[in-house]
């Protein structure tokens, strides 16, 4: 997209892209470049970074990076808890207002695209999580298995069941929870009217590779760096708490899920690394597919371009001038 049209001042700038494409570095550089324009603060848009104690496997920004630029929505939740897109939309809305009131530019940075969608478009008025019903479903699943729970879902919400694999415990459990808590299907909630979000003006810069091999190499290197930094020891510490399980959203994060399975099965670290890299590639593919459905994004090629970071900074300045 070469022509930029803006009707009013921006509320924030979003920096998105698949995992391992350099979003953190770009956001830090952009924040530094805005120091003489009031400065900037980063709102993390990553569903894994919210969790405390999950530092290595999430490639969380370092303490030095967070000291250089104020970050939000990092380390805000214990891994035993869950954080939804609706939670993000609520928290990010308040943060954008607060950051702008202090004369700074909010930077929404991350690859959890559902979070951005929830903020920009609003969400259906979904019921809140019900811990008692969720625990009941977990107990039934332990006795019957998730394929049987999937068959049960098919009886009450055939459309939802058709979208889900029989082993997708997290989504099957949520669909059954909604049905048991409200008597309405998840599909019915999806078709209901959305709560309207504020009339945001948030231009989106998308960092995207032109060659898949480039991103695959970055993903493999990142996983190797995580393993060298002690990722498996981090996973062991989390398991030793005794209150976590592999069906929690935190433990289903890419890398953590494979590490948990590996420790259960006694795999060598090389096997965890192999499956973790594959799962991360699959995540990146889903992220790219989602990004390509956003025609309003401003794409910056991160591989082969002469200076992708300069392009990010140029786009940002153009947004701010309009």
Coordinates of C-alpha atoms in Angstrom, one line a residue:
X1 CA 0.0 0.0 0.0
X2 CA 1.6 3.2 -1.1
X3 CA -1.0 5.9 -0.5
X4 CA -1.8 6.8 3.1
X5 CA -5.1 8.6 3.9
X6 CA -5.9 9.6 7.5
X7 CA -8.8 11.7 8.6
X8 CA -7.8 12.5 12.2
X9 CA -5.0 12.0 14.7
X10 CA -4.1 8.4 15.5
X11 CA -5.0 6.8 18.8
X12 CA -2.1 4.3 18.7
X13 CA 0.2 2.5 16.3
X14 CA 0.0 -1.3 16.0
X15 CA 3.1 -3.4 15.1
X16 CA 2.2 -6.9 14.2
X17 CA 3.7 -9.9 12.4
X18 CA 4.4 -13.6 12.8
X19 CA 6.5 -14.9 15.6
X20 CA 10.3 -14.2 15.4
X21 CA 10.0 -11.5 12.8
X22 CA 11.5 -8.7 14.9
X23 CA 8.5 -6.9 16.4
X24 CA 10.1 -6.2 19.7
X25 CA 13.2 -4.7 18.1
X26 CA 11.1 -2.6 15.8
X27 CA 8.9 -1.3 18.6
X28 CA 11.9 -0.4 20.8
X29 CA 13.5 1.5 17.9
X30 CA 10.3 3.3 17.2
X31 CA 9.8 4.2 20.8
X32 CA 13.4 5.6 20.9
X33 CA 12.8 7.6 17.7
X34 CA 9.7 9.2 19.3
X35 CA 11.5 10.6 22.4
X36 CA 11.5 14.1 21.0
X37 CA 7.8 13.8 20.2
X38 CA 6.6 13.1 23.7
X39 CA 7.8 9.5 23.8
X40 CA 6.0 6.2 23.5
X41 CA 4.9 3.2 25.7
X42 CA 4.4 -0.4 24.6
X43 CA 1.2 -2.3 25.1
X44 CA 2.0 -6.0 24.7
X45 CA -0.4 -7.8 22.4
X46 CA 0.8 -11.3 23.1
X47 CA -1.2 -13.9 24.9
X48 CA 1.9 -15.6 26.4
X49 CA 3.6 -12.6 27.8
X50 CA 0.9 -11.9 30.3
X51 CA 2.1 -14.9 32.4
X52 CA 4.5 -14.5 35.3
X53 CA 7.4 -17.0 35.5
X54 CA 7.2 -17.8 31.7
X55 CA 10.1 -15.8 30.5
X56 CA 12.5 -17.9 28.4
X57 CA 9.9 -19.8 26.4
X58 CA 8.0 -16.7 25.5
X59 CA 11.1 -14.7 24.4
X60 CA 9.9 -12.0 26.9
X61 CA 11.5 -8.6 26.5
X62 CA 14.4 -8.3 28.9
X63 CA 14.5 -6.2 32.1
X64 CA 16.8 -3.8 30.3
X65 CA 14.4 -3.4 27.4
X66 CA 11.5 -2.9 29.7
X67 CA 13.5 -0.3 31.7
X68 CA 14.3 1.6 28.5
X69 CA 10.6 1.8 27.4
X70 CA 7.6 1.4 29.6
X71 CA 5.8 -1.9 28.8
X72 CA 2.2 -2.9 29.8
X73 CA 0.4 -6.2 30.0
X74 CA 3.5 -8.3 30.7
X75 CA 3.8 -10.4 33.9
X76 CA 0.2 -9.5 35.0
X77 CA -1.2 -13.0 35.6
X78 CA -0.3 -16.2 37.3
X79 CA -0.1 -19.2 34.8
X80 CA -2.9 -20.9 36.7
X81 CA -5.3 -18.2 35.4
X82 CA -6.7 -17.3 32.0
X83 CA -6.7 -14.1 30.0
X84 CA -9.2 -13.5 27.2
X85 CA -9.4 -11.3 24.1
X86 CA -12.2 -9.4 25.9
X87 CA -9.8 -8.8 28.9
X88 CA -7.2 -7.5 26.5
X89 CA -9.7 -5.1 24.8
X90 CA -10.8 -3.8 28.2
X91 CA -7.3 -3.3 29.5
X92 CA -5.8 -1.9 26.3
X93 CA -8.7 0.6 26.0
X94 CA -7.9 2.0 29.4
X95 CA -4.1 2.0 28.7
X96 CA -4.4 3.8 25.4
X97 CA -6.4 6.6 27.1
X98 CA -4.0 6.8 29.9
X99 CA -0.9 6.9 27.7
X100 CA -2.3 9.5 25.4
X101 CA -3.3 11.6 28.4
X102 CA 0.3 11.7 29.3
X103 CA 1.3 13.0 25.8
X104 CA 2.8 9.8 24.6
X105 CA 2.1 7.4 21.7
X106 CA 0.8 4.0 22.5
X107 CA 2.4 1.2 20.5
X108 CA 0.4 -2.1 20.4
X109 CA 3.0 -4.8 19.7
X110 CA 2.5 -8.5 19.3
X111 CA 1.2 -11.4 17.2
X112 CA -2.0 -12.4 19.0
X113 CA -4.3 -11.2 16.2
X114 CA -7.5 -12.0 18.0
X115 CA -6.5 -9.4 20.6
X116 CA -6.2 -6.7 17.9
X117 CA -9.5 -7.8 16.3
X118 CA -11.3 -7.6 19.7
X119 CA -9.9 -4.1 20.3
X120 CA -10.8 -2.8 16.8
X121 CA -14.0 -4.6 16.1
X122 CA -15.5 -5.5 19.5
X123 CA -16.6 -8.9 20.7
X124 CA -19.8 -10.8 21.2
X125 CA -21.1 -10.5 24.8
X126 CA -19.7 -13.9 25.8
X127 CA -20.3 -15.2 29.3
X128 CA -17.3 -15.0 31.7
X129 CA -15.5 -18.2 32.6
X130 CA -17.1 -20.3 35.3
X131 CA -14.4 -22.2 37.3
X132 CA -16.9 -24.6 38.9
X133 CA -18.3 -25.7 35.5
X134 CA -14.9 -25.8 34.0
X135 CA -13.6 -28.1 36.7
X136 CA -16.7 -30.4 36.3
X137 CA -15.9 -30.7 32.5
X138 CA -12.3 -31.4 33.3
X139 CA -13.3 -34.3 35.6
X140 CA -15.6 -35.7 33.0
X141 CA -12.9 -35.5 30.4
X142 CA -10.5 -37.4 32.6
X143 CA -13.0 -40.2 32.9
X144 CA -14.3 -40.3 29.3
X145 CA -11.6 -38.7 27.2
X146 CA -11.9 -35.6 25.0
X147 CA -13.2 -37.4 21.9
X148 CA -16.2 -38.4 24.0
X149 CA -16.6 -34.8 25.2
X150 CA -16.4 -33.7 21.5
X151 CA -19.3 -36.1 20.7
X152 CA -21.3 -34.6 23.6
X153 CA -20.7 -31.1 22.1
X154 CA -21.9 -32.3 18.7
X155 CA -25.2 -33.2 20.3
X156 CA -25.8 -29.6 21.6
X157 CA -23.8 -27.5 19.2
X158 CA -23.1 -29.3 15.9
X159 CA -21.6 -26.3 14.2
X160 CA -19.0 -25.7 17.0
X161 CA -18.1 -29.4 17.0
X162 CA -17.7 -29.4 13.3
X163 CA -15.1 -26.7 13.6
X164 CA -13.1 -28.4 16.3
X165 CA -10.8 -31.5 16.3
X166 CA -11.8 -34.2 18.8
X167 CA -8.6 -33.5 20.8
X168 CA -8.9 -29.8 21.0
X169 CA -9.6 -29.8 24.7
X170 CA -9.4 -26.1 25.4
X171 CA -12.0 -25.1 22.8
X172 CA -14.3 -28.1 23.3
X173 CA -14.2 -27.4 27.1
X174 CA -15.1 -23.7 26.5
X175 CA -18.0 -24.6 24.2
X176 CA -19.4 -27.0 26.7
X177 CA -18.9 -24.6 29.5
X178 CA -20.9 -21.9 27.6
X179 CA -23.7 -24.3 27.0
X180 CA -23.8 -25.6 30.6
X181 CA -23.6 -22.1 32.1
X182 CA -26.2 -20.3 29.8
X183 CA -28.3 -22.9 28.0
X184 CA -27.1 -21.2 24.7
X185 CA -24.6 -22.5 22.3
X186 CA -21.3 -20.9 21.5
X187 CA -22.4 -20.7 17.9
X188 CA -25.4 -18.6 19.0
X189 CA -23.1 -16.2 20.9
X190 CA -20.9 -15.9 17.8
X191 CA -23.8 -14.9 15.7
X192 CA -25.2 -12.4 18.2
X193 CA -24.6 -8.7 17.9
X194 CA -21.1 -7.4 19.0
X195 CA -20.5 -4.8 21.6
X196 CA -19.3 -1.7 19.7
X197 CA -15.7 -0.6 20.4
X198 CA -14.6 3.0 20.4
X199 CA -14.1 4.5 17.0
X200 CA -10.4 3.8 16.9
X201 CA -7.9 5.1 14.5
X202 CA -5.0 2.7 14.9
X203 CA -2.9 2.2 11.7
X204 CA -1.2 -1.2 11.6
X205 CA 2.4 -1.9 10.5
X206 CA 2.8 -5.6 9.6
X207 CA 6.3 -7.1 9.5
X208 CA 6.2 -10.0 7.1
X209 CA 8.8 -12.2 5.4
X210 CA 8.7 -12.6 1.6
X211 CA 10.5 -16.0 1.9
X212 CA 9.3 -18.7 4.3
X213 CA 12.8 -20.1 4.6
X214 CA 14.0 -16.8 6.2
X215 CA 11.3 -17.0 8.9
X216 CA 11.9 -20.8 9.5
X217 CA 15.6 -20.0 10.1
X218 CA 14.7 -17.3 12.6
X219 CA 12.3 -19.6 14.4
X220 CA 14.9 -22.4 14.7
X221 CA 17.5 -20.0 16.0
X222 CA 15.1 -18.6 18.6
X223 CA 14.2 -22.0 19.8
X224 CA 17.9 -23.0 20.0
X225 CA 18.6 -19.8 22.0
X226 CA 15.7 -20.6 24.4
X227 CA 17.0 -24.1 25.0
X228 CA 20.5 -22.8 25.7
X229 CA 19.1 -20.2 28.1
X230 CA 17.5 -22.9 30.2
X231 CA 14.0 -23.3 28.9
X232 CA 13.6 -26.9 30.1
X233 CA 14.6 -25.9 33.6
X234 CA 12.0 -23.2 33.5
X235 CA 9.4 -25.8 32.4
X236 CA 10.5 -28.1 35.3
X237 CA 10.0 -25.3 37.8
X238 CA 6.5 -24.6 36.5
X239 CA 5.6 -28.3 36.7
X240 CA 6.9 -28.5 40.3
X241 CA 4.4 -26.0 41.5
X242 CA 1.8 -28.8 41.4
X243 CA -1.2 -26.5 40.5
X244 CA -0.6 -26.4 36.7
X245 CA -1.7 -28.8 34.1
X246 CA -1.3 -29.2 30.3
X247 CA -4.9 -28.1 29.5
X248 CA -4.4 -24.6 31.0
X249 CA -4.1 -21.8 28.4
X250 CA -0.6 -20.9 29.7
X251 CA 0.7 -24.5 29.3
X252 CA -0.8 -24.7 25.8
X253 CA 1.4 -21.9 24.6
X254 CA 3.7 -23.0 21.8
X255 CA 6.9 -24.5 23.2
X256 CA 5.5 -25.0 26.7
X257 CA 3.0 -27.6 25.4
X258 CA 5.8 -29.6 23.7
X259 CA 8.1 -29.2 26.7
X260 CA 5.4 -30.5 29.1
X261 CA 4.7 -33.5 26.8
X262 CA 8.5 -34.2 26.5
X263 CA 9.0 -34.2 30.3
X264 CA 6.0 -36.5 30.7
X265 CA 7.3 -38.9 28.0
X266 CA 11.0 -38.7 28.9
X267 CA 12.0 -37.3 25.5
X268 CA 15.5 -36.0 24.9
X269 CA 15.7 -32.2 24.7
X270 CA 16.4 -32.6 20.9
X271 CA 12.9 -34.1 20.4
X272 CA 11.3 -31.2 22.4
X273 CA 13.3 -28.8 20.2
X274 CA 12.2 -30.5 17.0
X275 CA 8.5 -30.5 17.8
X276 CA 8.7 -27.0 19.3
X277 CA 10.1 -25.6 16.1
X278 CA 7.4 -27.4 14.0
X279 CA 4.6 -26.0 16.3
X280 CA 6.1 -22.5 16.1
X281 CA 6.2 -22.7 12.3
X282 CA 2.5 -23.7 12.3
X283 CA 1.7 -20.8 14.6
X284 CA 3.6 -18.4 12.2
X285 CA 1.6 -19.8 9.2
X286 CA -1.7 -19.1 11.0
X287 CA -0.5 -15.6 11.9
X288 CA 0.4 -14.8 8.3
X289 CA -2.9 -16.1 7.1
X290 CA -4.7 -13.8 9.5
X291 CA -2.6 -10.9 8.5
X292 CA -3.3 -11.4 4.8
X293 CA -7.0 -11.0 5.7
X294 CA -6.3 -7.4 6.8
X295 CA -6.1 -5.3 3.6
X296 CA -5.7 -2.1 5.7
X297 CA -2.3 -3.1 7.1
X298 CA 0.9 -1.4 5.9
X299 CA 3.3 -4.2 5.0
X300 CA 7.1 -4.0 5.7
X301 CA 9.1 -6.8 4.2
X302 CA 11.6 -7.9 6.8
X303 CA 13.8 -10.1 4.6
X304 CA 15.7 -8.8 1.6
X305 CA 14.6 -5.2 2.0
X306 CA 17.4 -2.6 2.2
X307 CA 16.3 -1.2 5.6
X308 CA 13.0 -2.5 7.0
X309 CA 13.4 -0.7 10.2
X310 CA 13.7 2.6 8.4
X311 CA 10.5 1.8 6.6
X312 CA 8.8 1.2 10.0
X313 CA 10.0 4.6 11.3
X314 CA 8.9 6.4 8.1
X315 CA 5.4 4.9 8.2
X316 CA 5.1 5.9 11.9
X317 CA 6.1 9.5 11.1
X318 CA 3.7 9.7 8.3
X319 CA 0.9 8.5 10.6
X320 CA 1.8 11.1 13.2
X321 CA 2.0 14.0 10.7
X322 CA -1.5 13.4 9.4

